[in-house]
The first five atom37 places (N, CA, C, CB, O) and aatype in JSON, in Angstrom:
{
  "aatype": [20, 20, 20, 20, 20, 20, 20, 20, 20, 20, 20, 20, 20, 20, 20, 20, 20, 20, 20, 20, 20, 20, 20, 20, 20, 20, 20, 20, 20, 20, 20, 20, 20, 20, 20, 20, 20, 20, 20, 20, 20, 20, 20, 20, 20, 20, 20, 20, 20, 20, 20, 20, 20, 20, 20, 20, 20, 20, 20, 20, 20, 20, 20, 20, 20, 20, 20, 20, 20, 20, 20, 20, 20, 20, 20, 20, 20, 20, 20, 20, 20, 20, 20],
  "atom_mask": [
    [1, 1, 1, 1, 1],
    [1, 1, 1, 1, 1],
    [1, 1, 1, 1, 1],
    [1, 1, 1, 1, 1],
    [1, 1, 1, 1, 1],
    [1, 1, 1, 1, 1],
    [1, 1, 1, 1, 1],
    [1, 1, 1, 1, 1],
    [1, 1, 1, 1, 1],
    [1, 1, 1, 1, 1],
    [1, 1, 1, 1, 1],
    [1, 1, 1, 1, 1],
    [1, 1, 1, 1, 1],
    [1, 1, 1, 1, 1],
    [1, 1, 1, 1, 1],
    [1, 1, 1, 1, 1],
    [1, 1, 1, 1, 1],
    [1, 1, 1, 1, 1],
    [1, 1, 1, 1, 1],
    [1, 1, 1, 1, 1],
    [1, 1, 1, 1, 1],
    [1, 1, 1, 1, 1],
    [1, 1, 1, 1, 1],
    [1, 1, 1, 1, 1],
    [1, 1, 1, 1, 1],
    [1, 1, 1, 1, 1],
    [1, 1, 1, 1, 1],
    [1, 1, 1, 1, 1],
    [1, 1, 1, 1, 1],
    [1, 1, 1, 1, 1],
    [1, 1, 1, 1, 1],
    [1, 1, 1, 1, 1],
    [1, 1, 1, 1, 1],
    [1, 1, 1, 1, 1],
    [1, 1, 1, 1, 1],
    [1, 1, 1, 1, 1],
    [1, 1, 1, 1, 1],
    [1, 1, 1, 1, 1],
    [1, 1, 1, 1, 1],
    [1, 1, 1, 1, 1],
    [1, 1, 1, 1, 1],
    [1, 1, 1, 1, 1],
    [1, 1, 1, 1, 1],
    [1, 1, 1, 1, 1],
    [1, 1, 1, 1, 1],
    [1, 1, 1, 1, 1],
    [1, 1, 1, 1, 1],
    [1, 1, 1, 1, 1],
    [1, 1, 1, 1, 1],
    [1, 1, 1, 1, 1],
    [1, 1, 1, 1, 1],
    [1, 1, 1, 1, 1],
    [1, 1, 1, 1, 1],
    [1, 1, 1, 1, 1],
    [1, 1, 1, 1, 1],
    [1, 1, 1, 1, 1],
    [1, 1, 1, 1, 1],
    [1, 1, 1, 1, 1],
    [1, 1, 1, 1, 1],
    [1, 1, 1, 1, 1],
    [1, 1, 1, 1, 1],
    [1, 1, 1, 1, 1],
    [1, 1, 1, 1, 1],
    [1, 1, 1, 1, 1],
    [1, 1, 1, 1, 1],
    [1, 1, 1, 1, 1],
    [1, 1, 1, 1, 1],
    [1, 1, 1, 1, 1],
    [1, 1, 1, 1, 1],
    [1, 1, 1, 1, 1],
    [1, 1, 1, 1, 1],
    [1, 1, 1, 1, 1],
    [1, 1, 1, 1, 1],
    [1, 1, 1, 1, 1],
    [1, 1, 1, 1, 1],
    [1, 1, 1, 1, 1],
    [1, 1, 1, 1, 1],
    [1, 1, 1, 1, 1],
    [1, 1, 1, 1, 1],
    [1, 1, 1, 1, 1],
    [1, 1, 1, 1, 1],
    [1, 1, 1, 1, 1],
    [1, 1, 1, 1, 1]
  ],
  "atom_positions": [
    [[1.99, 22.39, -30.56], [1.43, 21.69, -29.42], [-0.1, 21.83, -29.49], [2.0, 22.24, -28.08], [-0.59, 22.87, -29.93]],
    [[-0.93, 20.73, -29.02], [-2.41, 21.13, -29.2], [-2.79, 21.27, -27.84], [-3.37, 20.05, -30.01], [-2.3, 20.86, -26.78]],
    [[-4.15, 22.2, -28.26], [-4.37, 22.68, -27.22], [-4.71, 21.9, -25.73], [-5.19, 23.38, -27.63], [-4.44, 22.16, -24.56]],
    [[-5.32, 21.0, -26.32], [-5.56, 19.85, -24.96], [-4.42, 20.03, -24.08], [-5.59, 18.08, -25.4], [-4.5, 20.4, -22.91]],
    [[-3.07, 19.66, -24.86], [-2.06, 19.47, -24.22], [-1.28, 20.29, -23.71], [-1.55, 18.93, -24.7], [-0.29, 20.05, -23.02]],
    [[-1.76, 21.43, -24.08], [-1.23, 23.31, -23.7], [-2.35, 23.2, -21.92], [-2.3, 25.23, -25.62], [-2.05, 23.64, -20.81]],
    [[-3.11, 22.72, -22.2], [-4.45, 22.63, -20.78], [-3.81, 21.9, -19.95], [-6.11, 21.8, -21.03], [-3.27, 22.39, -18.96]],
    [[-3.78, 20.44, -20.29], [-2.56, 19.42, -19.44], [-1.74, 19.67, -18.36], [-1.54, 19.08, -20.19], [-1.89, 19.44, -17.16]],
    [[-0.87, 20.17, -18.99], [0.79, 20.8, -18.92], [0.29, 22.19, -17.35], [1.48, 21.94, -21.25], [0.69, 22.34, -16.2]],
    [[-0.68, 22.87, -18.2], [-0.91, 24.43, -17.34], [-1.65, 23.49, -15.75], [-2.55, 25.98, -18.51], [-1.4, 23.92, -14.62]],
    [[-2.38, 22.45, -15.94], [-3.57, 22.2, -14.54], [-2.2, 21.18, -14.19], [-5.77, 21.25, -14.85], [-1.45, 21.73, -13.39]],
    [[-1.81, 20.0, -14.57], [-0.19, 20.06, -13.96], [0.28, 20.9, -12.91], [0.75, 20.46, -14.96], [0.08, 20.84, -11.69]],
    [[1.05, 21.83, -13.7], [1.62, 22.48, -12.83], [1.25, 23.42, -11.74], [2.21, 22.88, -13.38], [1.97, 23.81, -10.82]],
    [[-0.41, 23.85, -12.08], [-0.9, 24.37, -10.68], [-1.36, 23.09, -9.57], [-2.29, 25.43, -10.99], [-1.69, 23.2, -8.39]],
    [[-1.27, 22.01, -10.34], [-1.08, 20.66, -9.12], [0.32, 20.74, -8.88], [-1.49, 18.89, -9.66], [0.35, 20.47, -7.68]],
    [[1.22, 20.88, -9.14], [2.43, 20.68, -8.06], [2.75, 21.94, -7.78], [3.78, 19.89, -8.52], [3.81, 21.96, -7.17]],
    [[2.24, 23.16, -7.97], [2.3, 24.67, -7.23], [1.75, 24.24, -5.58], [1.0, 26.05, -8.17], [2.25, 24.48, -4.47]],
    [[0.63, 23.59, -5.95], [-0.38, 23.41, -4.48], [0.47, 21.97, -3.71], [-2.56, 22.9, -5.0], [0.17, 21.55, -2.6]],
    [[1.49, 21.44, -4.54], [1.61, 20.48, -3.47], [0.59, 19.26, -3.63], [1.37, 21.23, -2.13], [0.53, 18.39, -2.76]],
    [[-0.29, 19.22, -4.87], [-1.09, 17.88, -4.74], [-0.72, 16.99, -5.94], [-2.75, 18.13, -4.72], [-1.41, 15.99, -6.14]],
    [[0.61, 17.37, -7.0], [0.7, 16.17, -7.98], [0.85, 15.17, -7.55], [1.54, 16.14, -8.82], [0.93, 14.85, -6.36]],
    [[0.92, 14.42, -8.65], [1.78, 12.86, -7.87], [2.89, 12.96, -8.71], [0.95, 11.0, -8.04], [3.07, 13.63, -9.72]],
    [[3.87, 11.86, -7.88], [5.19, 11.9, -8.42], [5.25, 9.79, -8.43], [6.58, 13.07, -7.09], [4.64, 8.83, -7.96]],
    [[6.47, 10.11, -9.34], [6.55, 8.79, -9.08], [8.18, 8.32, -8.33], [6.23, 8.08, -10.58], [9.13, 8.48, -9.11]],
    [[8.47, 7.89, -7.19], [9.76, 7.81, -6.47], [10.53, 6.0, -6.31], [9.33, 8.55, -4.83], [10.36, 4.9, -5.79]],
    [[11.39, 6.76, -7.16], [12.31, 4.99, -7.31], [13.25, 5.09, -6.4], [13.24, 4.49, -8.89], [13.9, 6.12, -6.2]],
    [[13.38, 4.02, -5.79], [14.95, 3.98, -4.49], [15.86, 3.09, -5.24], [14.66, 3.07, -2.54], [15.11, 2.12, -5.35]],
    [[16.83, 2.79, -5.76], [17.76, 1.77, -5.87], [18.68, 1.71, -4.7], [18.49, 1.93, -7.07], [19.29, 2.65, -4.19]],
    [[18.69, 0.13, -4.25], [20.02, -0.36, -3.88], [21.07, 0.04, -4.2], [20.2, -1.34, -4.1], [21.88, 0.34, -3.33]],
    [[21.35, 0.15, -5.47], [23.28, 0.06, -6.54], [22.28, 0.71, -7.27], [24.48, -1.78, -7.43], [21.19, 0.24, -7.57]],
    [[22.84, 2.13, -7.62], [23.89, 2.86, -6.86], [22.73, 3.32, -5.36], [24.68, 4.47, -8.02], [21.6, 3.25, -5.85]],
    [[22.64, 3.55, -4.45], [21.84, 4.29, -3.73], [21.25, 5.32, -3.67], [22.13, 4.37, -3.12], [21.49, 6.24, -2.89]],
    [[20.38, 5.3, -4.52], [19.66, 6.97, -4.91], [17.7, 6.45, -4.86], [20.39, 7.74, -7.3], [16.97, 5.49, -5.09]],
    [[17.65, 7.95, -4.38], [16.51, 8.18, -4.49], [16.03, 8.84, -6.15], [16.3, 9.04, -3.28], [16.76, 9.8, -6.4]],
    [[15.09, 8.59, -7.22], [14.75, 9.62, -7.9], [13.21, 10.18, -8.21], [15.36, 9.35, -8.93], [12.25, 9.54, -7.79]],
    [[13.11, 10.88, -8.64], [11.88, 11.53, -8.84], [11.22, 11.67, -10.17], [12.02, 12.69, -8.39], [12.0, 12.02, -11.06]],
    [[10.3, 11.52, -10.43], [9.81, 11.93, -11.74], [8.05, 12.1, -11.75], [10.34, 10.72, -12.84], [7.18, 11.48, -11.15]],
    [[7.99, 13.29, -12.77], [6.78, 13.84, -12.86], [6.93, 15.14, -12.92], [5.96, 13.49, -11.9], [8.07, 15.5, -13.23]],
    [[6.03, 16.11, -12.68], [4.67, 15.66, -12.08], [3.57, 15.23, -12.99], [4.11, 16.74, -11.29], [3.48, 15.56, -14.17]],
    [[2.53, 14.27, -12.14], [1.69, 13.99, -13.08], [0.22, 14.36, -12.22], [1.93, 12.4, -13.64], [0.07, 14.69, -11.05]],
    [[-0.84, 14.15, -13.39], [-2.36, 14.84, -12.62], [-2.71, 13.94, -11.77], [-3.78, 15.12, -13.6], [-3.23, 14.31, -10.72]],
    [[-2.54, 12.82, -11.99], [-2.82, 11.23, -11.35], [-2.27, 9.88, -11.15], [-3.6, 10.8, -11.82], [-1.51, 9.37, -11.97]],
    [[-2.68, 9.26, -9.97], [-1.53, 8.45, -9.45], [-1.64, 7.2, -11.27], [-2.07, 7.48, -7.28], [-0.69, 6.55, -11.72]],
    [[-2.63, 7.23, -11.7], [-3.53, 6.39, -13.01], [-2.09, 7.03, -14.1], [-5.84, 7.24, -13.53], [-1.37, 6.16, -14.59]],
    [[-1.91, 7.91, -14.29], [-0.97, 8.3, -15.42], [0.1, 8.11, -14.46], [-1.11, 9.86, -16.24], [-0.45, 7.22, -13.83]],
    [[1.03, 8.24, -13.96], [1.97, 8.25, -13.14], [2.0, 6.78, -13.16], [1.79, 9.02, -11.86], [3.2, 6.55, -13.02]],
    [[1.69, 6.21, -13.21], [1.65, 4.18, -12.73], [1.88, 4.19, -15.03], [-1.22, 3.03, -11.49], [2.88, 3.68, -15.53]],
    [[1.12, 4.62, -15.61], [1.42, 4.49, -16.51], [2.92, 4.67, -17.21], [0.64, 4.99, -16.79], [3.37, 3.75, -17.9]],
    [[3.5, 5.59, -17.06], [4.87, 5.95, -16.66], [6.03, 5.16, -16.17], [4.73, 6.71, -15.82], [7.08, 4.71, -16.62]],
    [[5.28, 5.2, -14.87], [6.45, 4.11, -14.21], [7.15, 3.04, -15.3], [5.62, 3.05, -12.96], [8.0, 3.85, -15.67]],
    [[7.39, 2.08, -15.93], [7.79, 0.95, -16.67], [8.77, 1.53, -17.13], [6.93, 0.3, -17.62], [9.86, 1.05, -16.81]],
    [[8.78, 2.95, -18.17], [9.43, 3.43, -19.14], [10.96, 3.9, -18.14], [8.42, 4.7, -19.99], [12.13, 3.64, -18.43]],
    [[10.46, 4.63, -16.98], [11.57, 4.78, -15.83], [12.2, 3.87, -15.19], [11.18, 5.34, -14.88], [13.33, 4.05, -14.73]],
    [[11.59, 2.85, -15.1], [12.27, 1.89, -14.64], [13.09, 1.08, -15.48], [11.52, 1.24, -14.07], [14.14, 0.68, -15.0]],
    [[12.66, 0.62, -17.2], [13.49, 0.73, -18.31], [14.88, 1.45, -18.24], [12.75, 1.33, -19.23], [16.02, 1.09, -18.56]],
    [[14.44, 2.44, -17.78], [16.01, 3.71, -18.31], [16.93, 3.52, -16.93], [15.45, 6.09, -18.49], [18.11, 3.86, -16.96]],
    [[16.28, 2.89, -15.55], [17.09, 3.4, -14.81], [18.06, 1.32, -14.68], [16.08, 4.45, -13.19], [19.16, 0.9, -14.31]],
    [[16.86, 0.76, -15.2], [18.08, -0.68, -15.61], [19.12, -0.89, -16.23], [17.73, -1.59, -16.23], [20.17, -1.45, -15.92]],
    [[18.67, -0.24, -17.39], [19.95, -0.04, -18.66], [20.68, 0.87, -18.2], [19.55, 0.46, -20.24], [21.62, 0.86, -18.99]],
    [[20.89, 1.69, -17.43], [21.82, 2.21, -16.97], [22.5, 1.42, -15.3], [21.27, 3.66, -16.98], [22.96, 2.19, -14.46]],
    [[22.48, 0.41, -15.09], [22.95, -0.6, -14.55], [22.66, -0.39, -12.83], [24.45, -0.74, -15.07], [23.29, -0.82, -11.86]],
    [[21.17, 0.67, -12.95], [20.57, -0.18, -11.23], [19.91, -0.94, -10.81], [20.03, 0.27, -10.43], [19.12, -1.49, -11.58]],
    [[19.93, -1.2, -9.84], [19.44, -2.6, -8.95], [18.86, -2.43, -7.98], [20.35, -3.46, -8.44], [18.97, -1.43, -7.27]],
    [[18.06, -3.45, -7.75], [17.23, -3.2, -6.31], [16.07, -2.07, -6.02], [18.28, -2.85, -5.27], [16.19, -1.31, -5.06]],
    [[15.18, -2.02, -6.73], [13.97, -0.69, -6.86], [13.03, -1.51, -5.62], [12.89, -0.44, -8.9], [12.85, -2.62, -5.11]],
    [[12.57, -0.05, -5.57], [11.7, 0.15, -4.32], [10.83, 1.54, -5.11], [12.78, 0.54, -2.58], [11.27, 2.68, -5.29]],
    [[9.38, 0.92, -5.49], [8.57, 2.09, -6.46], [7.26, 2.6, -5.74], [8.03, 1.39, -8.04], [6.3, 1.87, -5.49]],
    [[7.33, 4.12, -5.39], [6.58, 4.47, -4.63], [5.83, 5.31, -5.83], [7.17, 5.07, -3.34], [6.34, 5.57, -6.93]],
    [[4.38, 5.7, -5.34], [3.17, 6.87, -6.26], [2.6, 7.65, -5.29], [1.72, 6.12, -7.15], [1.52, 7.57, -4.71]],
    [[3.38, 8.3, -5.24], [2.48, 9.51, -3.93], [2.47, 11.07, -4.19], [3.35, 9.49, -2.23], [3.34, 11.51, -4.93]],
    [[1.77, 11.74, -3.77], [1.68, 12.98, -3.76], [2.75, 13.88, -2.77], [0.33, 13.14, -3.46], [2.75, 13.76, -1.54]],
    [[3.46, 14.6, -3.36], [4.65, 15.17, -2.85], [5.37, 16.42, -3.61], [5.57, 14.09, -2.77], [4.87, 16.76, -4.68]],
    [[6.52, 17.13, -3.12], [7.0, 18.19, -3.73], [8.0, 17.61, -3.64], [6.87, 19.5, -3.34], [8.24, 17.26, -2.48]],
    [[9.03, 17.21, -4.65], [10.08, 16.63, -4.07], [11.35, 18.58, -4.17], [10.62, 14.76, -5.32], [10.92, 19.62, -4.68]],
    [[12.43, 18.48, -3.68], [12.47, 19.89, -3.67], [14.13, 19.33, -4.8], [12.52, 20.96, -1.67], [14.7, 20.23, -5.42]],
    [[14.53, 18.29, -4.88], [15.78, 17.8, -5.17], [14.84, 16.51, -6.41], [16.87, 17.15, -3.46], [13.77, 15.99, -6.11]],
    [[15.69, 16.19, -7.95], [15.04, 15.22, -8.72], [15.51, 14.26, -8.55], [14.94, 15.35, -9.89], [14.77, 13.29, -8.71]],
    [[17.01, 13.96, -8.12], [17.79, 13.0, -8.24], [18.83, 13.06, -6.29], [18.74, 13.38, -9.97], [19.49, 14.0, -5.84]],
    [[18.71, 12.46, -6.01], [19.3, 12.33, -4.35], [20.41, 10.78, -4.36], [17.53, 12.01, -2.95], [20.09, 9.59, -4.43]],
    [[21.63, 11.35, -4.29], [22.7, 10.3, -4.25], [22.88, 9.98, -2.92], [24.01, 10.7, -4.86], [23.94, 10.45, -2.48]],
    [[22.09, 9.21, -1.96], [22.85, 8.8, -0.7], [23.86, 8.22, -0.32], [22.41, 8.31, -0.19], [24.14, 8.23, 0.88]],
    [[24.77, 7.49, -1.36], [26.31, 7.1, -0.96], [27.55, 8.15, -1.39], [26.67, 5.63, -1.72], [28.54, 7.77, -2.01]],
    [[27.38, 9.22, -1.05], [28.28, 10.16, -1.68], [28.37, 11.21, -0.82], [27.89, 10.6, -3.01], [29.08, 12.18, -1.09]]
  ]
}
């Protein structure tokens, strides 16, 4: 791993220690879930991101997104509300 990315990774995670990463939060319709992903240093990388998640969560056959970029702890990654 290089070091840049050993730096990254470490100021990361003392951003979501403090509660100030950003996350990126998808809602689907079908199936009804909330999910989470990240953390990232900035809403700028996090928006970069987004596409590749939203890729994975189509091909796996959901529908209906609702794409939020906010700063948050989520405490749960994945939240099934019809279950």
């Amino acid at each position: 791993m290089k070091i840049a990315e050993t730096i990254e990774q470490a100021f990361t995670s003392y951003l979501e220690k403090l509660g100030i990463a950003w996350w990126i939060e998808i809602v689907t319709a079908e199936p009804t879930c909330t999910y989470y992903f990240g953390p990232f240093m900035s809403a700028k990388e996090a928006e970069g991101y987004k596409g590749g998640y939203l890729e994975d969560l189509e091909s796996e056959g959901a529908q209906g997104f609702a794409v939020y970029i906010h700063r948050c702890q989520p405490t749960e990654l994945t939240i099934a509300n019809d279950l």
